């Protein structure tokens, strides 16, 4: 046989495995690096952990505000809470009150 025919025959024999390996490599790369691959999955998991932490903080803050607002509802008007809010809004104090001055970075609410 001549060298040209032998190369052509071997090239034809090598073509299907080469195509198969290229397609396999493409799918493996996408499974790892693609939009829904393993790297993207780990990024989404990290984002989920951050969002769950922020949600817990928001729920805790909301619970605190609900407890404060609950004292001002008409069905249960807490005189202490009403007095506290009225004094804070009107900037008034009783003569016997002890006043503690807060700096600009020290916020009560």
PDB file of C-alpha atoms in Angstrom:
ATOM      1  CA  UNK A   1       0.000   0.000   0.000  1.00  0.00           C
ATOM      2  CA  UNK A   2       1.049   3.505  -0.524  1.00  0.00           C
ATOM      3  CA  UNK A   3       1.656   5.976   2.277  1.00  0.00           C
ATOM      4  CA  UNK A   4      -1.202   8.267   1.164  1.00  0.00           C
ATOM      5  CA  UNK A   5      -3.788   5.484   1.306  1.00  0.00           C
ATOM      6  CA  UNK A   6      -2.556   4.342   4.706  1.00  0.00           C
ATOM      7  CA  UNK A   7      -2.820   7.878   6.121  1.00  0.00           C
ATOM      8  CA  UNK A   8      -6.279   8.285   4.630  1.00  0.00           C
ATOM      9  CA  UNK A   9      -7.435   4.961   6.084  1.00  0.00           C
ATOM     10  CA  UNK A  10      -6.040   5.781   9.559  1.00  0.00           C
ATOM     11  CA  UNK A  11      -7.550   9.255   9.387  1.00  0.00           C
ATOM     12  CA  UNK A  12     -10.965   7.771   8.653  1.00  0.00           C
ATOM     13  CA  UNK A  13     -10.545   5.364  11.563  1.00  0.00           C
ATOM     14  CA  UNK A  14      -9.466   8.139  13.955  1.00  0.00           C
ATOM     15  CA  UNK A  15     -12.231  10.578  12.990  1.00  0.00           C
ATOM     16  CA  UNK A  16     -15.185   9.053  14.953  1.00  0.00           C
ATOM     17  CA  UNK A  17     -13.261   8.684  18.267  1.00  0.00           C
ATOM     18  CA  UNK A  18     -11.908  12.227  17.873  1.00  0.00           C
ATOM     19  CA  UNK A  19     -15.405  13.627  17.328  1.00  0.00           C
ATOM     20  CA  UNK A  20     -16.699  11.596  20.280  1.00  0.00           C
ATOM     21  CA  UNK A  21     -13.895  12.875  22.540  1.00  0.00           C
ATOM     22  CA  UNK A  22     -14.520  16.476  21.422  1.00  0.00           C
ATOM     23  CA  UNK A  23     -18.242  16.209  22.179  1.00  0.00           C
ATOM     24  CA  UNK A  24     -17.509  14.556  25.525  1.00  0.00           C
ATOM     25  CA  UNK A  25     -14.985  17.269  26.411  1.00  0.00           C
ATOM     26  CA  UNK A  26     -17.560  19.950  25.528  1.00  0.00           C
ATOM     27  CA  UNK A  27     -20.207  18.449  27.822  1.00  0.00           C
ATOM     28  CA  UNK A  28     -17.733  17.882  30.661  1.00  0.00           C
ATOM     29  CA  UNK A  29     -16.533  21.492  30.418  1.00  0.00           C
ATOM     30  CA  UNK A  30     -20.132  22.745  30.492  1.00  0.00           C
ATOM     31  CA  UNK A  31     -20.933  20.497  33.448  1.00  0.00           C
ATOM     32  CA  UNK A  32     -18.134  22.160  35.398  1.00  0.00           C
ATOM     33  CA  UNK A  33     -17.849  25.718  34.045  1.00  0.00           C
ATOM     34  CA  UNK A  34     -21.214  26.336  32.342  1.00  0.00           C
ATOM     35  CA  UNK A  35     -24.147  28.494  33.476  1.00  0.00           C
ATOM     36  CA  UNK A  36     -25.596  25.594  35.455  1.00  0.00           C
ATOM     37  CA  UNK A  37     -22.325  23.805  36.186  1.00  0.00           C
ATOM     38  CA  UNK A  38     -20.595  22.945  39.434  1.00  0.00           C
ATOM     39  CA  UNK A  39     -18.834  26.317  39.779  1.00  0.00           C
ATOM     40  CA  UNK A  40     -22.091  28.224  39.251  1.00  0.00           C
ATOM     41  CA  UNK A  41     -23.803  25.886  41.724  1.00  0.00           C
ATOM     42  CA  UNK A  42     -21.256  26.689  44.430  1.00  0.00           C
ATOM     43  CA  UNK A  43     -21.703  30.433  43.756  1.00  0.00           C
ATOM     44  CA  UNK A  44     -25.488  30.057  44.060  1.00  0.00           C
ATOM     45  CA  UNK A  45     -25.097  28.141  47.326  1.00  0.00           C
ATOM     46  CA  UNK A  46     -22.906  30.921  48.769  1.00  0.00           C
ATOM     47  CA  UNK A  47     -25.428  33.533  47.659  1.00  0.00           C
ATOM     48  CA  UNK A  48     -28.204  31.488  49.248  1.00  0.00           C
ATOM     49  CA  UNK A  49     -26.319  31.379  52.569  1.00  0.00           C
ATOM     50  CA  UNK A  50     -25.890  35.166  52.480  1.00  0.00           C
ATOM     51  CA  UNK A  51     -29.559  35.758  51.672  1.00  0.00           C
ATOM     52  CA  UNK A  52     -30.703  33.405  54.446  1.00  0.00           C
ATOM     53  CA  UNK A  53     -28.529  35.327  56.913  1.00  0.00           C
ATOM     54  CA  UNK A  54     -29.971  38.642  55.736  1.00  0.00           C
ATOM     55  CA  UNK A  55     -33.477  37.207  55.982  1.00  0.00           C
ATOM     56  CA  UNK A  56     -32.883  36.114  59.586  1.00  0.00           C
ATOM     57  CA  UNK A  57     -31.605  39.598  60.465  1.00  0.00           C
ATOM     58  CA  UNK A  58     -34.627  41.201  58.784  1.00  0.00           C
ATOM     59  CA  UNK A  59     -37.013  38.892  60.652  1.00  0.00           C
ATOM     60  CA  UNK A  60     -35.360  39.755  63.957  1.00  0.00           C
ATOM     61  CA  UNK A  61     -35.595  43.476  63.204  1.00  0.00           C
ATOM     62  CA  UNK A  62     -39.227  43.114  62.178  1.00  0.00           C
ATOM     63  CA  UNK A  63     -40.033  41.234  65.381  1.00  0.00           C
ATOM     64  CA  UNK A  64     -38.485  44.047  67.396  1.00  0.00           C
ATOM     65  CA  UNK A  65     -40.496  46.671  65.558  1.00  0.00           C
ATOM     66  CA  UNK A  66     -43.703  44.639  65.874  1.00  0.00           C
ATOM     67  CA  UNK A  67     -43.177  44.427  69.612  1.00  0.00           C
ATOM     68  CA  UNK A  68     -42.702  48.216  69.827  1.00  0.00           C
ATOM     69  CA  UNK A  69     -45.696  48.963  67.606  1.00  0.00           C
ATOM     70  CA  UNK A  70     -47.874  46.472  69.462  1.00  0.00           C
ATOM     71  CA  UNK A  71     -47.679  48.700  72.532  1.00  0.00           C
ATOM     72  CA  UNK A  72     -49.219  51.566  70.535  1.00  0.00           C
ATOM     73  CA  UNK A  73     -52.222  49.682  69.138  1.00  0.00           C
ATOM     74  CA  UNK A  74     -55.664  50.869  70.335  1.00  0.00           C
ATOM     75  CA  UNK A  75     -56.611  47.485  71.793  1.00  0.00           C
ATOM     76  CA  UNK A  76     -53.551  47.496  74.028  1.00  0.00           C
ATOM     77  CA  UNK A  77     -52.219  50.960  74.675  1.00  0.00           C
ATOM     78  CA  UNK A  78     -49.192  50.702  76.907  1.00  0.00           C
ATOM     79  CA  UNK A  79     -48.875  53.978  78.844  1.00  0.00           C
ATOM     80  CA  UNK A  80     -45.092  53.664  79.167  1.00  0.00           C
ATOM     81  CA  UNK A  81     -44.589  53.196  75.438  1.00  0.00           C
ATOM     82  CA  UNK A  82     -46.991  56.031  74.652  1.00  0.00           C
ATOM     83  CA  UNK A  83     -45.193  58.306  77.114  1.00  0.00           C
ATOM     84  CA  UNK A  84     -41.795  57.349  75.685  1.00  0.00           C
ATOM     85  CA  UNK A  85     -42.859  58.059  72.095  1.00  0.00           C
ATOM     86  CA  UNK A  86     -44.593  61.339  73.009  1.00  0.00           C
ATOM     87  CA  UNK A  87     -41.502  62.611  74.825  1.00  0.00           C
ATOM     88  CA  UNK A  88     -39.210  61.549  72.000  1.00  0.00           C
ATOM     89  CA  UNK A  89     -41.358  63.197  69.329  1.00  0.00           C
ATOM     90  CA  UNK A  90     -41.981  66.414  71.297  1.00  0.00           C
ATOM     91  CA  UNK A  91     -38.448  66.549  72.717  1.00  0.00           C
ATOM     92  CA  UNK A  92     -39.793  67.026  76.259  1.00  0.00           C
ATOM     93  CA  UNK A  93     -38.756  65.642  79.642  1.00  0.00           C
ATOM     94  CA  UNK A  94     -40.060  65.592  83.215  1.00  0.00           C
ATOM     95  CA  UNK A  95     -38.129  67.641  85.789  1.00  0.00           C
ATOM     96  CA  UNK A  96     -37.168  64.462  87.662  1.00  0.00           C
ATOM     97  CA  UNK A  97     -35.898  62.639  84.539  1.00  0.00           C
ATOM     98  CA  UNK A  98     -32.237  61.814  84.087  1.00  0.00           C
ATOM     99  CA  UNK A  99     -31.090  62.886  80.637  1.00  0.00           C
ATOM    100  CA  UNK A 100     -28.283  61.053  78.888  1.00  0.00           C
ATOM    101  CA  UNK A 101     -26.954  62.860  75.844  1.00  0.00           C
ATOM    102  CA  UNK A 102     -26.062  60.670  72.888  1.00  0.00           C
ATOM    103  CA  UNK A 103     -23.571  61.512  70.183  1.00  0.00           C
ATOM    104  CA  UNK A 104     -24.450  61.533  66.484  1.00  0.00           C
ATOM    105  CA  UNK A 105     -23.157  57.982  66.046  1.00  0.00           C
ATOM    106  CA  UNK A 106     -25.221  56.674  69.005  1.00  0.00           C
ATOM    107  CA  UNK A 107     -28.742  56.214  67.667  1.00  0.00           C
ATOM    108  CA  UNK A 108     -31.610  55.001  69.803  1.00  0.00           C
ATOM    109  CA  UNK A 109     -33.782  53.909  66.885  1.00  0.00           C
TER     110      UNK A 109
END
